[in-house]
Amino acid sequence: MALIGCGLMGGSFALAAKRAGLVKRIVGYSKSPSTTSRARQMGVIDEEASSALQAVSGADLVLLAVPVASTESTLANIKHLINPDTLVMDVGSTKMDVVASARRALRDRFGCFVPAHPITGKEVFGVDHADVNLYRDAQVVLTPTELTKVAQLRQAEAIWKAIGSHVTSMAPEQHDAALAASSHAPHLVAMAYMNSLLSQDGAHRMLSLAGPGFRDFTRIAAAEPQMWRDIFLANRSEILKQIQSLQHMLGSYEAALLSDDQPALEHLLREASSTRAQWKQGKLYTPESLSKHKTTA
Amino acid sequence: MALIGCGLMGGSFALAAKRAGLVKRIVGYSKSPSTTSRARQMGVIDEEASSALQAVSGADLVLLAVPVASTESTLANIKHLINPDTLVMDVGSTKMDVVASARRALRDRFGCFVPAHPITGKEVFGVDHADVNLYRDAQVVLTPTELTKVAQLRQAEAIWKAIGSHVTSMAPEQHDAALAASSHAPHLVAMAYMNSLLSQDGAHRMLSLAGPGFRDFTRIAAAEPQMWRDIFLANRSEILKQIQSLQHMLGSYEAALLSDDQPALEHLLREASSTRAQWKQGKLYTPESLSKHKTTA
């Protein structure tokens, strides 16, 4: 296996793939030599490569775990060492741009590429936080195209299942629209909320009185700035739709508050609260309900 | 001790006060007789009262744990059983309205009232979720006025400290402005975000692909609708300011996305991410840093 990008996501995948006995030997490459070196010291990879191309040499499986904006250049670098049986996957949070990049970079080898998005992560980043259980019970969305080879797709499904993930497939555009709503917008809003606090007089007191609600609401605001800059730009149109929808809803709350419209306010709050409670109980197909389904089947 | 309102907050206080040996006997009252009865069955209270007035009879300490909008009517009901040495506290999330209500309801006994806001909670509610450790390491803000008696204030501080909380004091208006920013706005935004999702085509798919980021960002959206309706209305002007500030910041993100302004976007994200990371490390006076300070002092 070649691991290109030995950060949190890539490192955790390497650890899980090893534990599941899926790979014999992992050759890793990161842009920063110190990261590659640290990954080997930690046992995340077996061997350090000095280039992405070197890492891919002789690999059956290539995992690309780099910022989505680096997908095209990285794949173009390794293209001529990808043979028809190689499986290439990514772990990017956006899929339309990744698919387009891969199509341009891989050309006649594009069928070997299975776009993948494991919906998991941490608010900390870097190989030091690599976690063998990061993908356990996580949902993984595969977004194959009409050119994706079935053999590679089946292999990809088997690999993610073997490390404990729940696999679903959908079109890249469906993925990007849904993830803009369920993940990208929350990240942007949590971050904008932190900026909003900081822009105000009394920010220090506000932060000093922050409790567990603040802690959880803003956990994702600590995410890696460059990675999220790329995700926001890559999925810009869907994210803008989500921000507009939220702003419209905030306007409804403002109107209810300004007019002291208690029934309207309570109606909104009841809808929000009961939906979140149902989601938690797995009534809206959470990973937990999928997992339950699986074990009883 | 009289406990008026045997829900999550009141029930948890009762359990903690008992464990700390602060109270001999707790008489409880809730608007719903089944809640009072359940509280007694669980050992949260020792005796059920059939009215707030009956609960207060003979009590040295009265804890009011009712929605903030019920403060005035409840205090008016019990006023003539409050003697000059009684300590009366609330646990409400807003303080200016509570102070005004208490002043009107208690009149010459207003000095016995120490307004308190323990900054803690859960996204579930009701006495069944009462937790003896809910207040441990939580910040508790007291907002005494110029009429509050020093004896009661000192006693209140000692009680909260005895159950493991960190006590700070400030003016009610400072509290409400800071909490609008650090707690009320996040609740409103998390709830508006849930409403926004639900208002869209494809809401089901969006929710089915929600991961750990969504889970934490929306945890507080499951909070009790009526309680939060009251808090939002009670602290309306400060909350509206926060929503406007957030909307302004969302506008900055929109502008950066629309103009593909990568440096501006990255600047915002870096500021948000580093502030959240610093807060977590206790560099911005979190309860953890207060706690550390205390134990080394």
Coordinates of C-alpha atoms in Angstrom, one line a residue:
Chain A
M1 CA 0.0 0.0 0.0
A2 CA 1.1 3.5 -0.8
L3 CA 0.0 6.2 1.6
I4 CA 0.2 9.7 0.2
G5 CA -0.4 12.2 3.0
C6 CA 0.4 10.7 6.4
G7 CA -1.9 13.0 8.5
L8 CA -4.8 12.1 10.8
M9 CA -6.9 10.6 8.1
G10 CA -4.2 8.7 6.2
G11 CA -2.4 7.6 9.3
S12 CA -5.6 6.3 10.9
F13 CA -6.4 4.3 7.7
A14 CA -2.9 2.8 7.7
L15 CA -3.2 1.7 11.3
A16 CA -6.7 0.2 10.7
A17 CA -5.7 -1.5 7.4
K18 CA -2.7 -3.1 9.2
R19 CA -4.7 -4.3 12.1
A20 CA -7.3 -5.9 9.8
G21 CA -4.5 -7.7 7.9
L22 CA -5.4 -6.0 4.6
V23 CA -1.9 -4.8 3.8
K24 CA 1.6 -6.3 3.9
R25 CA 3.7 -3.2 3.7
I26 CA 2.9 0.5 3.7
V27 CA 5.2 2.9 2.0
G28 CA 4.3 6.5 3.0
Y29 CA 5.0 10.0 1.6
S30 CA 4.1 13.4 3.0
K31 CA 5.0 16.8 1.6
S32 CA 6.8 17.5 4.9
P33 CA 9.7 15.0 5.5
S34 CA 9.3 15.4 9.2
T35 CA 5.7 14.1 9.0
T36 CA 6.8 11.1 7.0
S37 CA 9.6 10.4 9.4
R38 CA 7.2 10.7 12.4
A39 CA 4.8 8.3 10.7
R40 CA 7.5 5.7 10.4
Q41 CA 8.7 6.2 14.0
M42 CA 5.1 5.7 15.1
G43 CA 4.7 2.5 13.1
V44 CA 2.0 4.0 10.9
I45 CA 4.1 3.3 7.8
D46 CA 6.8 0.8 7.3
E47 CA 8.9 2.8 4.9
E48 CA 9.5 6.4 4.0
A49 CA 9.4 7.5 0.3
S50 CA 11.0 10.7 -0.9
S51 CA 8.2 11.3 -3.5
A52 CA 4.7 10.3 -4.1
L53 CA 5.8 8.4 -7.2
Q54 CA 8.3 6.4 -5.2
A55 CA 5.6 5.5 -2.7
V56 CA 3.3 4.2 -5.4
S57 CA 6.0 2.0 -7.0
G58 CA 4.8 -1.7 -6.7
A59 CA 1.7 -0.8 -4.7
D60 CA -1.7 -2.6 -5.2
L61 CA -3.5 0.0 -3.2
V62 CA -3.0 3.7 -3.2
L63 CA -4.6 5.9 -0.5
L64 CA -4.6 9.6 -1.2
A65 CA -5.1 11.6 2.0
V66 CA -4.1 15.1 0.9
P67 CA -6.1 18.3 0.9
V68 CA -8.7 18.1 -1.9
A69 CA -7.0 21.0 -3.8
S70 CA -3.9 18.8 -4.1
T71 CA -5.7 15.9 -5.7
E72 CA -5.0 16.7 -9.3
S73 CA -1.3 17.5 -9.1
T74 CA -0.7 14.4 -6.8
L75 CA -2.5 12.0 -9.1
A76 CA -0.8 13.5 -12.2
N77 CA 2.6 12.8 -10.5
I78 CA 1.8 9.1 -9.9
K79 CA -0.3 8.4 -13.0
H80 CA 2.3 6.4 -15.0
L81 CA 2.8 3.9 -12.1
I82 CA -0.8 3.0 -11.8
N83 CA -1.6 -0.2 -13.6
P84 CA -5.0 -1.6 -14.5
D85 CA -5.4 -3.6 -11.3
T86 CA -4.3 -0.9 -8.9
L87 CA -7.0 0.5 -6.6
V88 CA -6.7 4.2 -5.9
M89 CA -8.9 5.9 -3.3
D90 CA -9.0 9.3 -1.7
V91 CA -10.6 10.4 1.6
G92 CA -11.7 14.0 0.6
S93 CA -14.7 15.7 2.0
T94 CA -15.8 17.0 -1.5
K95 CA -16.4 14.7 -4.4
M96 CA -17.3 16.6 -7.6
D97 CA -14.0 18.5 -7.7
V98 CA -12.1 15.4 -6.8
V99 CA -13.7 13.3 -9.5
A100 CA -13.0 16.1 -12.1
S101 CA -9.4 16.3 -10.9
A102 CA -8.9 12.6 -11.1
R103 CA -10.5 12.4 -14.5
R104 CA -8.1 15.0 -15.8
A105 CA -5.0 13.6 -14.1
L106 CA -5.5 9.9 -14.6
R107 CA -7.1 9.8 -18.1
D108 CA -7.1 6.2 -19.2
R109 CA -6.4 5.0 -15.6
F110 CA -9.4 6.9 -14.2
G111 CA -11.3 3.6 -13.9
C112 CA -9.0 2.6 -11.1
F113 CA -10.0 5.5 -8.9
V114 CA -12.8 5.0 -6.4
P115 CA -13.7 8.4 -4.8
A116 CA -14.3 7.9 -1.1
H117 CA -15.4 10.1 1.8
P118 CA -15.3 8.6 5.2
I119 CA -17.5 10.9 7.4
T120 CA -15.4 11.1 10.4
G121 CA -12.5 13.1 11.8
K122 CA -11.2 15.0 14.8
E123 CA -10.8 18.6 15.7
V124 CA -7.1 17.9 16.0
F125 CA -4.9 17.0 13.1
G126 CA -1.6 15.5 12.2
V127 CA -0.2 12.0 12.4
D128 CA 0.3 12.2 16.2
H129 CA -3.5 11.9 16.5
A130 CA -3.8 8.9 14.2
D131 CA -6.3 6.5 15.7
V132 CA -6.8 2.9 14.7
N133 CA -10.5 3.2 15.5
L134 CA -11.2 6.4 13.6
Y135 CA -13.2 4.6 10.8
R136 CA -15.0 2.1 13.1
D137 CA -18.7 2.6 12.7
A138 CA -18.1 5.7 10.5
Q139 CA -20.1 6.1 7.3
V140 CA -18.1 6.0 4.1
V141 CA -19.6 7.3 1.0
L142 CA -18.3 6.1 -2.3
T143 CA -19.1 8.1 -5.4
P144 CA -18.2 5.9 -8.4
T145 CA -18.8 7.3 -11.9
E146 CA -19.9 5.4 -15.1
L147 CA -16.2 4.9 -15.8
T148 CA -15.2 3.3 -12.4
K149 CA -14.3 -0.3 -12.8
V150 CA -16.5 -2.7 -10.9
A151 CA -13.6 -4.8 -9.6
Q152 CA -12.1 -1.7 -7.9
L153 CA -15.4 -0.6 -6.6
R154 CA -16.0 -4.0 -5.0
Q155 CA -12.5 -4.1 -3.5
A156 CA -13.0 -0.6 -2.1
E157 CA -16.3 -1.6 -0.4
A158 CA -14.6 -4.7 1.0
I159 CA -11.7 -2.7 2.4
W160 CA -13.8 -0.1 4.2
K161 CA -16.1 -2.8 5.6
A162 CA -13.1 -4.8 6.8
I163 CA -12.0 -1.8 8.9
G164 CA -15.5 -1.4 10.4
S165 CA -17.1 1.3 8.3
H166 CA -20.6 1.4 6.8
V167 CA -20.5 1.9 3.1
T168 CA -23.0 3.7 0.9
S169 CA -22.8 4.8 -2.7
M170 CA -24.2 7.8 -4.4
A171 CA -23.5 10.3 -7.2
P172 CA -20.8 12.9 -6.5
E173 CA -23.3 15.8 -6.9
Q174 CA -25.7 14.1 -4.4
H175 CA -22.8 13.7 -2.0
D176 CA -21.7 17.3 -2.2
A177 CA -25.2 18.7 -1.8
A178 CA -25.9 16.5 1.3
L179 CA -22.5 17.1 2.9
A180 CA -22.7 20.8 2.4
A181 CA -25.7 20.7 4.6
S182 CA -24.7 18.1 7.2
S183 CA -21.0 18.9 7.5
H184 CA -19.5 21.8 5.6
A185 CA -22.1 24.4 6.7
P186 CA -21.8 23.4 10.4
H187 CA -18.0 23.9 10.1
L188 CA -18.4 27.2 8.5
V189 CA -21.0 28.4 11.0
A190 CA -19.0 27.2 14.0
M191 CA -16.0 29.1 12.7
A192 CA -18.0 32.3 11.8
Y193 CA -19.4 32.1 15.3
M194 CA -15.9 32.2 16.8
N195 CA -15.0 35.1 14.5
S196 CA -18.2 36.9 15.6
L197 CA -17.3 36.5 19.3
L198 CA -13.8 37.8 18.7
S199 CA -15.0 40.8 16.8
Q200 CA -16.9 42.1 19.9
D201 CA -16.0 44.1 22.9
G202 CA -16.1 41.8 25.9
A203 CA -15.0 38.8 23.9
H204 CA -12.7 37.7 26.8
R205 CA -15.6 37.7 29.3
M206 CA -17.8 35.8 26.8
L207 CA -15.2 33.1 26.4
S208 CA -14.5 32.9 30.1
L209 CA -18.1 32.1 30.7
A210 CA -18.4 29.5 28.0
G211 CA -19.7 26.1 29.2
P212 CA -20.4 22.6 27.8
G213 CA -22.9 23.9 25.2
F214 CA -20.2 26.2 23.7
R215 CA -17.6 23.5 24.0
D216 CA -19.6 21.0 21.8
F217 CA -21.0 23.6 19.4
T218 CA -17.5 25.0 18.6
R219 CA -15.5 21.8 18.7
I220 CA -15.3 21.7 14.9
A221 CA -14.2 25.3 14.7
A222 CA -10.8 24.2 15.8
A223 CA -10.4 22.2 12.5
E224 CA -7.5 22.7 10.2
P225 CA -7.9 26.1 8.4
Q226 CA -6.2 25.2 5.1
M227 CA -8.1 22.0 4.7
W228 CA -11.4 23.7 5.3
R229 CA -10.5 26.6 3.1
D230 CA -10.1 24.1 0.2
I231 CA -13.3 22.3 1.1
F232 CA -15.3 25.5 1.2
L233 CA -14.0 26.7 -2.1
A234 CA -14.4 23.3 -3.8
N235 CA -18.0 23.0 -2.7
R236 CA -18.7 26.7 -2.8
S237 CA -22.1 26.8 -4.6
E238 CA -23.7 24.2 -2.3
I239 CA -22.3 25.8 0.8
L240 CA -23.6 29.2 -0.3
K241 CA -27.0 27.7 -0.6
Q242 CA -26.8 26.3 2.9
I243 CA -25.6 29.6 4.3
Q244 CA -28.5 31.4 2.6
S245 CA -31.0 28.9 4.0
L246 CA -29.6 29.3 7.5
Q247 CA -29.7 33.1 7.2
H248 CA -33.3 32.9 6.1
M249 CA -34.1 30.8 9.2
L250 CA -32.2 33.1 11.5
G251 CA -34.4 35.9 10.0
S252 CA -37.5 33.9 11.1
Y253 CA -36.1 33.7 14.6
E254 CA -35.3 37.4 14.6
A255 CA -38.8 38.2 13.4
A256 CA -40.4 36.0 16.1
L257 CA -38.3 37.7 18.8
L258 CA -38.9 41.2 17.6
S259 CA -42.7 40.7 17.4
D260 CA -42.7 38.7 20.7
D261 CA -44.4 35.9 18.7
Q262 CA -44.2 33.1 21.3
P263 CA -46.2 30.5 19.4
A264 CA -44.0 30.9 16.2
L265 CA -40.8 30.8 18.3
E266 CA -42.0 27.7 20.2
H267 CA -43.0 26.0 16.9
L268 CA -39.5 26.4 15.5
L269 CA -37.9 25.3 18.7
R270 CA -40.1 22.2 19.0
E271 CA -39.3 21.2 15.4
A272 CA -35.6 21.6 15.9
S273 CA -35.5 19.8 19.3
S274 CA -37.6 16.8 18.3
T275 CA -35.7 16.3 15.0
R276 CA -32.4 16.3 16.8
A277 CA -33.7 13.9 19.5
Q278 CA -35.0 11.6 16.8
W279 CA -31.7 11.7 14.9
K280 CA -29.9 10.7 18.1
Q281 CA -32.3 7.8 18.6
G282 CA -31.4 6.5 15.2
K283 CA -34.8 7.1 13.8
L284 CA -33.3 9.0 10.9
Y285 CA -30.7 6.4 9.7
T286 CA -27.7 7.3 11.7
P287 CA -24.6 5.1 11.7
E288 CA -25.9 3.7 15.0
S289 CA -29.1 2.5 13.4
L290 CA -27.2 1.1 10.4
S291 CA -25.0 -0.7 12.8
K292 CA -27.9 -2.1 14.8
H293 CA -29.5 -3.2 11.6
K294 CA -26.4 -5.0 10.6
T295 CA -25.9 -6.9 13.8
T296 CA -29.5 -8.1 13.9
A297 CA -29.5 -9.1 10.2
Chain B
M1 CA -34.4 22.8 51.8
A2 CA -37.3 23.6 49.5
L3 CA -36.9 22.5 45.9
I4 CA -39.3 24.2 43.6
G5 CA -39.1 22.6 40.2
C6 CA -37.8 19.0 40.4
G7 CA -36.3 18.8 36.9
L8 CA -32.8 18.2 35.7
M9 CA -31.3 21.3 37.2
G10 CA -33.2 21.2 40.5
G11 CA -32.9 17.4 40.9
S12 CA -29.2 17.5 40.3
F13 CA -28.7 20.3 42.9
A14 CA -30.7 18.3 45.4
L15 CA -28.6 15.2 44.9
A16 CA -25.3 17.2 45.2
A17 CA -26.5 19.2 48.3
K18 CA -27.4 15.9 50.0
R19 CA -24.1 14.2 49.1
A20 CA -22.2 17.3 50.4
G21 CA -24.1 17.1 53.7
L22 CA -25.5 20.6 53.2
V23 CA -29.1 19.8 53.8
K24 CA -31.0 17.7 56.3
R25 CA -34.3 17.3 54.5
I26 CA -35.6 18.3 51.1
V27 CA -39.2 19.0 50.4
G28 CA -40.0 19.2 46.7
Y29 CA -42.7 20.6 44.6
S30 CA -43.2 20.5 40.8
K31 CA -46.1 21.8 38.7
S32 CA -46.6 18.2 37.5
P33 CA -47.5 15.9 40.5
S34 CA -46.0 13.0 38.6
T35 CA -42.6 14.7 38.5
T36 CA -42.7 15.4 42.2
S37 CA -43.7 11.8 42.8
R38 CA -40.9 10.5 40.6
A39 CA -38.4 12.8 42.4
R40 CA -39.3 11.2 45.7
Q41 CA -39.2 7.7 44.3
M42 CA -35.7 8.4 43.0
G43 CA -34.6 9.8 46.4
V44 CA -34.0 13.3 44.9
I45 CA -36.4 14.8 47.5
D46 CA -37.5 13.4 50.9
E47 CA -41.0 14.7 50.8
E48 CA -43.6 15.8 48.3
A49 CA -45.3 19.1 48.8
S50 CA -48.7 19.9 47.1
S51 CA -47.8 23.5 46.6
A52 CA -44.7 25.7 46.4
L53 CA -45.8 27.4 49.6
Q54 CA -46.0 24.1 51.4
A55 CA -42.5 23.2 50.3
V56 CA -41.1 26.5 51.6
S57 CA -42.6 26.1 55.0
G58 CA -39.8 25.8 57.5
A59 CA -37.0 25.8 54.9
D60 CA -33.7 27.7 55.4
L61 CA -32.8 27.3 51.8
V62 CA -35.1 27.7 48.8
L63 CA -33.9 26.6 45.3
L64 CA -36.1 27.8 42.5
A65 CA -35.5 25.7 39.4
V66 CA -38.4 26.7 37.2
P67 CA -38.4 28.3 33.7
V68 CA -37.3 31.9 34.0
A69 CA -40.7 33.1 32.9
S70 CA -42.3 31.5 36.0
T71 CA -40.0 33.2 38.4
E72 CA -42.2 36.1 39.4
S73 CA -45.4 34.1 40.0
T74 CA -43.6 31.4 41.9
L75 CA -41.8 33.9 44.2
A76 CA -45.0 35.9 44.8
N77 CA -46.6 32.6 45.9
I78 CA -44.0 31.9 48.6
K79 CA -43.1 35.4 49.6
H80 CA -44.8 35.5 53.0
L81 CA -43.0 32.3 54.2
I82 CA -39.6 33.8 53.5
N83 CA -38.0 35.1 56.7
P84 CA -35.0 37.4 56.9
D85 CA -32.6 34.5 57.3
T86 CA -33.8 32.4 54.4
L87 CA -31.6 32.0 51.4
V88 CA -33.4 31.9 48.1
M89 CA -31.6 31.1 44.8
D90 CA -32.6 30.4 41.3
V91 CA -30.7 28.6 38.5
G92 CA -32.0 30.6 35.5
S93 CA -30.0 31.2 32.4
T94 CA -31.0 34.9 32.3
K95 CA -30.5 37.3 35.1
M96 CA -31.9 40.8 34.4
D97 CA -35.4 39.6 34.0
V98 CA -35.1 37.3 37.0
V99 CA -33.8 40.1 39.2
A100 CA -36.6 42.4 38.1
S101 CA -39.1 39.6 38.7
A102 CA -37.7 38.8 42.1
R103 CA -37.7 42.5 43.1
R104 CA -41.4 42.9 42.2
A105 CA -42.4 39.6 43.8
L106 CA -40.3 39.7 47.0
R107 CA -40.4 43.4 47.9
D108 CA -38.9 43.7 51.4
R109 CA -37.6 40.2 51.2
F110 CA -35.7 40.8 48.0
G111 CA -32.4 40.9 50.0
C112 CA -32.7 37.2 50.7
F113 CA -32.5 36.4 47.0
V114 CA -29.2 35.6 45.4
P115 CA -29.6 35.2 41.6
A116 CA -27.5 32.3 40.4
H117 CA -26.7 30.8 37.0
P118 CA -24.8 27.5 37.0
I119 CA -23.4 27.3 33.4
T120 CA -24.0 23.6 32.9
G121 CA -26.8 21.4 31.6
K122 CA -27.6 18.5 29.4
E123 CA -29.5 18.1 26.1
V124 CA -31.9 15.8 27.9
F125 CA -34.2 17.1 30.6
G126 CA -36.4 15.9 33.5
V127 CA -35.7 14.5 36.9
D128 CA -34.8 11.1 35.4
H129 CA -31.6 12.6 34.1
A130 CA -30.7 14.3 37.4
D131 CA -27.0 13.9 38.0
V132 CA -25.1 14.3 41.3
N133 CA -22.1 15.6 39.4
L134 CA -23.8 18.1 37.1
Y135 CA -22.4 21.1 39.0
R136 CA -18.9 19.7 39.6
D137 CA -16.3 22.0 37.9
A138 CA -19.1 24.1 36.4
Q139 CA -18.9 27.8 36.6
V140 CA -21.7 29.5 38.6
V141 CA -22.3 33.2 38.1
L142 CA -23.9 35.1 41.0
T143 CA -25.5 38.4 40.1
P144 CA -26.1 40.2 43.4
T145 CA -27.6 43.6 43.4
E146 CA -27.0 46.5 45.8
L147 CA -29.9 45.2 47.9
T148 CA -28.7 41.6 48.3
K149 CA -27.7 40.8 51.8
V150 CA -24.1 39.9 52.3
A151 CA -24.9 37.0 54.7
Q152 CA -27.0 35.4 52.0
L153 CA -24.4 36.1 49.3
R154 CA -21.6 34.5 51.4
Q155 CA -23.8 31.5 52.1
A156 CA -24.7 31.1 48.4
E157 CA -21.0 31.1 47.5
A158 CA -20.2 28.5 50.1
I159 CA -23.0 26.2 49.0
W160 CA -21.9 26.3 45.3
K161 CA -18.3 25.7 46.3
A162 CA -19.2 22.9 48.5
I163 CA -20.8 21.0 45.6
G164 CA -17.7 21.6 43.4
S165 CA -18.6 24.6 41.4
H166 CA -16.4 27.7 40.6
V167 CA -18.2 30.9 41.6
T168 CA -17.9 34.3 40.0
S169 CA -19.9 37.4 40.5
M170 CA -20.9 40.1 38.1
A171 CA -23.8 42.5 37.4
P172 CA -26.9 41.0 35.8
E173 CA -26.5 43.1 32.6
Q174 CA -22.9 41.9 32.2
H175 CA -24.0 38.3 32.7
D176 CA -26.8 38.6 30.1
A177 CA -24.6 40.2 27.5
A178 CA -21.9 37.6 27.9
L179 CA -24.2 34.6 28.1
A180 CA -26.1 35.8 25.0
A181 CA -22.8 35.4 23.2
S182 CA -21.4 32.3 24.7
S183 CA -24.6 30.2 25.3
H184 CA -27.9 31.7 24.1
A185 CA -26.8 32.4 20.5
P186 CA -25.2 29.0 20.0
H187 CA -28.5 27.4 21.2
L188 CA -30.5 29.5 18.8
V189 CA -28.1 28.9 15.9
A190 CA -28.0 25.2 16.4
M191 CA -31.8 25.1 16.5
A192 CA -32.1 27.4 13.4
Y193 CA -29.6 25.1 11.6
M194 CA -31.9 22.1 12.3
N195 CA -34.9 24.0 11.0
S196 CA -32.9 25.0 8.0
L197 CA -32.0 21.4 7.2
L198 CA -35.6 20.3 7.6
S199 CA -36.9 23.0 5.3
Q200 CA -35.0 21.6 2.4
D201 CA -35.6 18.9 -0.2
G202 CA -33.3 16.0 0.6
A203 CA -33.3 16.7 4.4
H204 CA -33.5 12.9 4.9
R205 CA -30.3 12.2 3.0
M206 CA -28.6 15.1 4.7
L207 CA -29.4 13.7 8.1
S208 CA -28.5 10.2 7.1
L209 CA -25.0 11.4 6.2
A210 CA -24.5 13.3 9.4
G211 CA -21.3 12.5 11.3
P212 CA -19.6 13.4 14.6
G213 CA -19.2 17.1 13.6
F214 CA -22.9 17.4 13.1
R215 CA -23.5 15.4 16.3
D216 CA -21.6 17.8 18.5
F217 CA -22.6 21.0 16.7
T218 CA -26.3 20.2 17.1
R219 CA -26.3 18.5 20.6
I220 CA -27.7 21.6 22.2
A221 CA -30.5 21.8 19.5
A222 CA -32.2 19.0 21.4
A223 CA -32.7 21.2 24.4
E224 CA -36.1 21.9 26.0
P225 CA -38.1 24.1 23.6
Q226 CA -40.3 25.9 26.2
M227 CA -37.3 26.7 28.5
W228 CA -35.4 28.1 25.6
R229 CA -38.3 30.1 24.2
D230 CA -38.4 31.8 27.6
I231 CA -34.7 32.4 27.7
F232 CA -34.7 33.8 24.1
L233 CA -37.5 36.2 24.9
A234 CA -36.1 37.2 28.3
N235 CA -32.7 38.1 26.8
R236 CA -34.0 39.2 23.4
S237 CA -32.1 42.4 22.8
E238 CA -28.7 40.9 23.6
I239 CA -29.5 37.7 21.6
L240 CA -30.6 39.9 18.6
K241 CA -27.2 41.7 18.8
Q242 CA -25.4 38.3 18.6
I243 CA -27.5 37.1 15.7
Q244 CA -26.8 40.3 13.8
S245 CA -23.1 40.0 14.5
L246 CA -23.1 36.4 13.3
Q247 CA -25.0 37.3 10.2
H248 CA -22.5 40.0 9.4
M249 CA -19.7 37.4 9.8
L250 CA -21.5 34.9 7.6
G251 CA -21.7 37.7 5.0
S252 CA -17.9 38.0 5.2
Y253 CA -17.6 34.3 4.5
E254 CA -20.1 34.6 1.6
A255 CA -18.2 37.5 0.1
A256 CA -14.9 35.6 0.4
L257 CA -16.4 32.5 -1.3
L258 CA -18.1 34.5 -4.1
S259 CA -14.9 36.4 -4.9
D260 CA -12.7 33.3 -4.5
D261 CA -10.7 35.4 -2.0
Q262 CA -8.5 32.6 -0.6
P263 CA -6.4 34.8 1.7
A264 CA -9.4 36.4 3.3
L265 CA -11.1 33.0 3.8
E266 CA -7.9 31.5 5.3
H267 CA -7.5 34.5 7.6
L268 CA -11.0 34.1 9.0
L269 CA -10.5 30.3 9.4
R270 CA -7.1 30.7 11.1
E271 CA -8.5 33.2 13.6
A272 CA -11.5 30.9 14.4
S273 CA -9.4 27.7 14.7
S274 CA -6.6 29.1 16.8
T275 CA -9.1 30.9 19.2
R276 CA -11.0 27.7 19.8
A277 CA -7.8 25.7 20.3
Q278 CA -6.5 28.3 22.8
W279 CA -9.8 28.2 24.6
K280 CA -9.6 24.4 24.9
Q281 CA -6.1 24.7 26.3
G282 CA -7.4 26.9 29.1
K283 CA -5.6 30.0 27.8
L284 CA -8.8 32.0 27.8
Y285 CA -9.9 31.3 31.4
T286 CA -12.0 28.2 31.0
P287 CA -13.4 26.4 34.1
E288 CA -10.3 24.2 33.8
S289 CA -7.9 27.1 34.0
L290 CA -9.8 28.5 37.0
S291 CA -9.7 25.1 38.6
K292 CA -5.9 24.8 38.0
H293 CA -5.5 28.2 39.4
K294 CA -7.4 27.3 42.5
T295 CA -5.6 24.1 43.3
T296 CA -2.2 25.7 43.0
A297 CA -3.2 28.8 45.1

